[in-house]
Phi, psi and omega in degrees: 000131175264126184250131176253160184238122176222098187294341183276352181288147172222181186296345180262000183292140179247346179206165180215140177246152182242143180286182186299316182294313179294323180293322176297320179296318181295317186273317187271322183270308183276345179058039179283157178220174182304132180097345179289150181266137176228166180235139183225149172234154174262005180077005182240025176097356181262137174246123183253136171256132183227153177246124183294130177253295177265125180231100179227153184304330182254352180199124176236150176224151179223149174266131179285124181250342181202144176230128179236140171261110184277149180297148180268161176292153182279022176205161173233127182245118174252119181244124177253115189231136176285121179302140182282160177300318176280115181296326181300321183291322179289322178295324174299316176301314180303316181294310184289324178295322177295317178300325183279348175104036178285152182262317185217139177234126175239112173293134184251139173258113187244173181300323183258015181297134174264341175250117186249005176218150177227159175258091186300319182299315179295315179300318182293324177298323179293319179295316178299314180299319179293323177299312181295316182297323182267009175057044177257157183247003177242117181276123177301143176280125178250115181272167175285164177301128186233137177296139186307306186293323176298316180296310183297319181298320179289315184291336181299336182278347186263159181275167178115171177281129181236129185225156174227124178261121180216172187257357181290156178292159180136170181292133178220145178266135175303131183301322181298326179286325181296321186265349184271062180260181183266003180296142177287320179238133184227135176251125184234135173235127178229138178261129177238124187275179180283182180303327179272010180070169173292152174286160178303321180293321179294319180298316179296319181297315180292320180297317178295335179274003176102007178277131183271125175295131183231158175249138177256008181142181183274340181276151171276126187251149171294162183307307184290330178291317179299319181296316180290324177301318178294316178301314184292321178302313180294320180296321181287315186283327187240350185272000000 
């Protein structure tokens, strides 16, 4: 199944139009023609079935024939991650985390961050593409780069499981044990630091705000590897 993304669709929509790029993909790459069936999502959990009416290289239209509300995952994962110095590695994380079913991604600006700016538009395109490729109907929310203390201070007021993964010595709870509870629906927020790890001050600040120090295993992991390990752990245990 080929999945298209049109964020403006809702349950009352009866037709959908495609821009030049999507229309070129429909006609030149997929070789679709009038009457062919396609599938579209609005990124908010709805899956639309459409029948192509107008098929032209620069503009295609389809009539909506069916709308489905697909079930949501039994968890919500918000991951706040410091972007890596290598942009390719962080973009790889965005793609794979989306495939695994992440809900929200917040790039973090930390004391030891080597990347202090991001290209939000490019990152969001990667997330949208990964959602379509993995045939999901919920688009992860991608936030702007946020300062660590501002983020932690705001999140401390919200409910849910909050964790911080770091490399300093000290008592840590295995992440798998933290999330493997009997709750039917679980909200998890985990902080993943930069290549130089969180600073001692940041770890203390998060801990005082209610974030539980966690371990993702015995090995020391790269930033993007740690993030994917956390995504996969939650997907396996609760998905």
